[in-house]
Amino acid sequence: MTFVPLKPIPMKDRVSMIFVGRGQIDVRDGAFVVVDEVNGERMHIPVGSVACLLLEPGTRVSHAAVKLASTVGTLMIWVGEAGVRLYSAGQPGGARSDRLLYQAQLALDDSLRLKVVRRMFEIRFGEEAPLRRSVNQLRGIEGARVRKLYQALAKQYGVKWDGRRYDPSNWNSSDPVNKCLSAATACLYGVTEAAILAAGYAPAIGFLHSGKPKSFVYDIADLVKFETVVPAAFKVASTSPAKPDQQVRIACRDAFRQTRLLKRLIPLIEDVLQAGGIEPPEPPPDSQPPAIPEPESIGDSGHRSQ
């Protein structure tokens, strides 16, 4: 039998995400499956065509499944119930050093960072950011506008709104609309992190957000959240759902498909970073090249070739 090597599907052509809970993820007969050991049932997952798998409590994963997900460039994220807390993430490809240094240079230079933040403001609100404003001042302007956007959507969908309040450690303490918003943003953060890693960048190096493992994820997700997951969350909340997290996931999946989000995310990341006006740095002339050259990548820019 001739061996056919796996060729990763580009991120832009994948399904956004799949949640898995209370099952054993394994590779059986060469296929990626979730096994229900109680009932002896299998559910096949086309792992190579999924951007990320969000694994909820009660899920166990075999070594073979992690290896296969890594080979095809699918991000695995271990989350809490309803996806409202991140425990760990398995990097599917590995960032490229040139892009990491480029991202870090933009974040560490105050003038370059301001250019990137101004471009984020422009993308988010459809207008140029006010002149002679610092990053902190732009953050304040953004916060005021975001509060108004929440209020407008609550009024549009007839939902009672007392502000964005939630406790990640206590899911049941939130009101229904905040539960919907938490579940919706968890979905968006998952696919955004997958796109950032696929493009070869670091989720932790942010520009508006900082100090957290997903700072850049929050930066990029904020650019699209009010055209994708936030309206979906308010729409679900207006129906008084019995299972808000489950219905929100379905609504987010549909919103990602309708807006072709995965196809847009990597170009959006590049657009934001290019606002700094610099090129990725060349390696130092005295740097040591690899003893064994890396094979040409067959996936996205950040994918590790096997």
PDB file of C-alpha atoms in Angstrom, residues 51-181:
ATOM      1  CA  ALA A  51      -9.634  25.092  12.924  1.00  0.00           C
ATOM      2  CA  CYS A  52      -9.814  24.172  16.602  1.00  0.00           C
ATOM      3  CA  LEU A  53     -11.231  21.612  18.996  1.00  0.00           C
ATOM      4  CA  LEU A  54     -12.496  22.963  22.325  1.00  0.00           C
ATOM      5  CA  LEU A  55     -12.308  20.190  24.901  1.00  0.00           C
ATOM      6  CA  GLU A  56     -14.700  20.466  27.846  1.00  0.00           C
ATOM      7  CA  PRO A  57     -14.567  18.654  31.222  1.00  0.00           C
ATOM      8  CA  GLY A  58     -14.889  14.888  31.040  1.00  0.00           C
ATOM      9  CA  THR A  59     -12.764  14.603  27.886  1.00  0.00           C
ATOM     10  CA  ARG A  60      -9.722  12.333  27.623  1.00  0.00           C
ATOM     11  CA  VAL A  61      -7.260  12.489  24.731  1.00  0.00           C
ATOM     12  CA  SER A  62      -4.846   9.837  23.540  1.00  0.00           C
ATOM     13  CA  HIS A  63      -1.284  10.494  22.419  1.00  0.00           C
ATOM     14  CA  ALA A  64      -2.164   9.335  18.902  1.00  0.00           C
ATOM     15  CA  ALA A  65      -5.007  11.885  18.703  1.00  0.00           C
ATOM     16  CA  VAL A  66      -2.772  14.772  19.816  1.00  0.00           C
ATOM     17  CA  LYS A  67      -0.122  13.729  17.285  1.00  0.00           C
ATOM     18  CA  LEU A  68      -2.667  13.601  14.450  1.00  0.00           C
ATOM     19  CA  ALA A  69      -4.144  16.998  15.399  1.00  0.00           C
ATOM     20  CA  SER A  70      -0.630  18.481  15.440  1.00  0.00           C
ATOM     21  CA  THR A  71       0.238  16.961  12.068  1.00  0.00           C
ATOM     22  CA  VAL A  72      -2.789  18.499  10.366  1.00  0.00           C
ATOM     23  CA  GLY A  73      -2.480  21.825  12.224  1.00  0.00           C
ATOM     24  CA  THR A  74      -5.641  21.693  14.345  1.00  0.00           C
ATOM     25  CA  LEU A  75      -5.514  23.612  17.619  1.00  0.00           C
ATOM     26  CA  MET A  76      -6.680  21.747  20.729  1.00  0.00           C
ATOM     27  CA  ILE A  77      -7.905  23.946  23.587  1.00  0.00           C
ATOM     28  CA  TRP A  78      -8.825  22.626  27.032  1.00  0.00           C
ATOM     29  CA  VAL A  79     -11.658  24.764  28.394  1.00  0.00           C
ATOM     30  CA  GLY A  80     -14.089  24.835  31.307  1.00  0.00           C
ATOM     31  CA  GLU A  81     -17.808  24.160  31.147  1.00  0.00           C
ATOM     32  CA  ALA A  82     -19.331  26.168  28.273  1.00  0.00           C
ATOM     33  CA  GLY A  83     -15.859  27.332  27.295  1.00  0.00           C
ATOM     34  CA  VAL A  84     -15.748  30.186  29.805  1.00  0.00           C
ATOM     35  CA  ARG A  85     -12.287  29.329  31.180  1.00  0.00           C
ATOM     36  CA  LEU A  86      -9.083  28.397  29.366  1.00  0.00           C
ATOM     37  CA  TYR A  87      -6.866  25.775  30.997  1.00  0.00           C
ATOM     38  CA  SER A  88      -4.377  24.934  28.278  1.00  0.00           C
ATOM     39  CA  ALA A  89      -3.815  25.061  24.542  1.00  0.00           C
ATOM     40  CA  GLY A  90      -1.807  22.744  22.330  1.00  0.00           C
ATOM     41  CA  GLN A  91       0.045  24.756  19.682  1.00  0.00           C
ATOM     42  CA  PRO A  92      -0.710  23.155  16.311  1.00  0.00           C
ATOM     43  CA  GLY A  93       2.190  24.485  14.286  1.00  0.00           C
ATOM     44  CA  GLY A  94       4.665  26.731  16.075  1.00  0.00           C
ATOM     45  CA  ALA A  95       5.389  30.379  15.461  1.00  0.00           C
ATOM     46  CA  ARG A  96       8.058  31.459  12.989  1.00  0.00           C
ATOM     47  CA  SER A  97      10.977  33.333  14.547  1.00  0.00           C
ATOM     48  CA  ASP A  98      10.941  36.126  11.941  1.00  0.00           C
ATOM     49  CA  ARG A  99       7.260  36.841  12.600  1.00  0.00           C
ATOM     50  CA  LEU A 100       7.709  36.623  16.368  1.00  0.00           C
ATOM     51  CA  LEU A 101      10.539  39.165  16.245  1.00  0.00           C
ATOM     52  CA  TYR A 102       8.493  41.386  13.930  1.00  0.00           C
ATOM     53  CA  GLN A 103       5.494  41.276  16.278  1.00  0.00           C
ATOM     54  CA  ALA A 104       7.696  41.901  19.326  1.00  0.00           C
ATOM     55  CA  GLN A 105       9.432  44.849  17.662  1.00  0.00           C
ATOM     56  CA  LEU A 106       6.080  46.468  16.906  1.00  0.00           C
ATOM     57  CA  ALA A 107       4.866  45.930  20.474  1.00  0.00           C
ATOM     58  CA  LEU A 108       8.029  47.207  22.183  1.00  0.00           C
ATOM     59  CA  ASP A 109       8.441  50.438  20.196  1.00  0.00           C
ATOM     60  CA  ASP A 110       5.936  53.012  21.495  1.00  0.00           C
ATOM     61  CA  SER A 111       5.577  54.842  18.183  1.00  0.00           C
ATOM     62  CA  LEU A 112       5.074  51.634  16.190  1.00  0.00           C
ATOM     63  CA  ARG A 113       2.641  50.259  18.775  1.00  0.00           C
ATOM     64  CA  LEU A 114       0.560  53.440  18.533  1.00  0.00           C
ATOM     65  CA  LYS A 115       0.350  53.035  14.750  1.00  0.00           C
ATOM     66  CA  VAL A 116      -0.933  49.483  15.174  1.00  0.00           C
ATOM     67  CA  VAL A 117      -3.486  50.552  17.793  1.00  0.00           C
ATOM     68  CA  ARG A 118      -4.694  53.388  15.548  1.00  0.00           C
ATOM     69  CA  ARG A 119      -5.204  50.892  12.710  1.00  0.00           C
ATOM     70  CA  MET A 120      -7.197  48.643  15.063  1.00  0.00           C
ATOM     71  CA  PHE A 121      -9.400  51.612  15.975  1.00  0.00           C
ATOM     72  CA  GLU A 122      -9.950  52.402  12.294  1.00  0.00           C
ATOM     73  CA  ILE A 123     -10.923  48.813  11.438  1.00  0.00           C
ATOM     74  CA  ARG A 124     -13.218  48.506  14.429  1.00  0.00           C
ATOM     75  CA  PHE A 125     -15.145  51.768  14.055  1.00  0.00           C
ATOM     76  CA  GLY A 126     -14.772  52.533  10.344  1.00  0.00           C
ATOM     77  CA  GLU A 127     -13.116  55.899  10.884  1.00  0.00           C
ATOM     78  CA  GLU A 128      -9.647  57.257  11.541  1.00  0.00           C
ATOM     79  CA  ALA A 129      -8.623  57.489  15.177  1.00  0.00           C
ATOM     80  CA  PRO A 130      -8.462  61.013  16.660  1.00  0.00           C
ATOM     81  CA  LEU A 131      -5.072  62.669  16.253  1.00  0.00           C
ATOM     82  CA  ARG A 132      -2.621  63.270  19.099  1.00  0.00           C
ATOM     83  CA  ARG A 133      -4.122  60.588  21.315  1.00  0.00           C
ATOM     84  CA  SER A 134      -2.115  58.093  23.346  1.00  0.00           C
ATOM     85  CA  VAL A 135      -2.862  54.378  23.531  1.00  0.00           C
ATOM     86  CA  ASN A 136      -4.557  54.898  26.910  1.00  0.00           C
ATOM     87  CA  GLN A 137      -6.717  57.692  25.526  1.00  0.00           C
ATOM     88  CA  LEU A 138      -7.741  55.576  22.528  1.00  0.00           C
ATOM     89  CA  ARG A 139      -8.564  52.731  24.907  1.00  0.00           C
ATOM     90  CA  GLY A 140     -10.865  55.065  26.858  1.00  0.00           C
ATOM     91  CA  ILE A 141     -12.630  56.257  23.684  1.00  0.00           C
ATOM     92  CA  GLU A 142     -13.030  52.648  22.568  1.00  0.00           C
ATOM     93  CA  GLY A 143     -14.486  51.596  25.936  1.00  0.00           C
ATOM     94  CA  ALA A 144     -17.136  54.324  25.809  1.00  0.00           C
ATOM     95  CA  ARG A 145     -18.151  53.362  22.281  1.00  0.00           C
ATOM     96  CA  VAL A 146     -18.296  49.662  23.157  1.00  0.00           C
ATOM     97  CA  ARG A 147     -20.661  50.353  26.056  1.00  0.00           C
ATOM     98  CA  LYS A 148     -22.956  52.210  23.667  1.00  0.00           C
ATOM     99  CA  LEU A 149     -22.824  49.312  21.197  1.00  0.00           C
ATOM    100  CA  TYR A 150     -23.901  46.880  23.913  1.00  0.00           C
ATOM    101  CA  GLN A 151     -26.783  49.182  24.896  1.00  0.00           C
ATOM    102  CA  ALA A 152     -27.899  49.564  21.272  1.00  0.00           C
ATOM    103  CA  LEU A 153     -27.922  45.794  20.683  1.00  0.00           C
ATOM    104  CA  ALA A 154     -29.824  45.190  23.921  1.00  0.00           C
ATOM    105  CA  LYS A 155     -32.447  47.695  22.802  1.00  0.00           C
ATOM    106  CA  GLN A 156     -32.586  46.177  19.294  1.00  0.00           C
ATOM    107  CA  TYR A 157     -33.261  42.666  20.622  1.00  0.00           C
ATOM    108  CA  GLY A 158     -35.413  43.709  23.578  1.00  0.00           C
ATOM    109  CA  VAL A 159     -33.014  42.341  26.199  1.00  0.00           C
ATOM    110  CA  LYS A 160     -32.615  43.809  29.684  1.00  0.00           C
ATOM    111  CA  TRP A 161     -29.076  45.120  29.961  1.00  0.00           C
ATOM    112  CA  ASP A 162     -27.268  46.068  33.184  1.00  0.00           C
ATOM    113  CA  GLY A 163     -23.747  45.996  31.778  1.00  0.00           C
ATOM    114  CA  ARG A 164     -21.111  43.379  31.008  1.00  0.00           C
ATOM    115  CA  ARG A 165     -20.771  41.483  34.272  1.00  0.00           C
ATOM    116  CA  TYR A 166     -19.541  37.926  34.694  1.00  0.00           C
ATOM    117  CA  ASP A 167     -17.514  35.787  37.064  1.00  0.00           C
ATOM    118  CA  PRO A 168     -15.380  33.188  35.228  1.00  0.00           C
ATOM    119  CA  SER A 169     -15.254  31.067  38.381  1.00  0.00           C
ATOM    120  CA  ASN A 170     -19.035  30.998  38.821  1.00  0.00           C
ATOM    121  CA  TRP A 171     -20.947  30.435  35.596  1.00  0.00           C
ATOM    122  CA  ASN A 172     -24.371  30.370  37.252  1.00  0.00           C
ATOM    123  CA  SER A 173     -23.956  33.802  38.849  1.00  0.00           C
ATOM    124  CA  SER A 174     -24.381  35.583  35.493  1.00  0.00           C
ATOM    125  CA  ASP A 175     -27.685  36.651  33.981  1.00  0.00           C
ATOM    126  CA  PRO A 176     -28.759  34.944  30.714  1.00  0.00           C
ATOM    127  CA  VAL A 177     -27.432  37.635  28.372  1.00  0.00           C
ATOM    128  CA  ASN A 178     -23.998  37.624  30.028  1.00  0.00           C
ATOM    129  CA  LYS A 179     -23.921  33.826  29.847  1.00  0.00           C
ATOM    130  CA  CYS A 180     -24.632  34.078  26.123  1.00  0.00           C
ATOM    131  CA  LEU A 181     -21.911  36.695  25.653  1.00  0.00           C
TER     132      LEU A 181
END
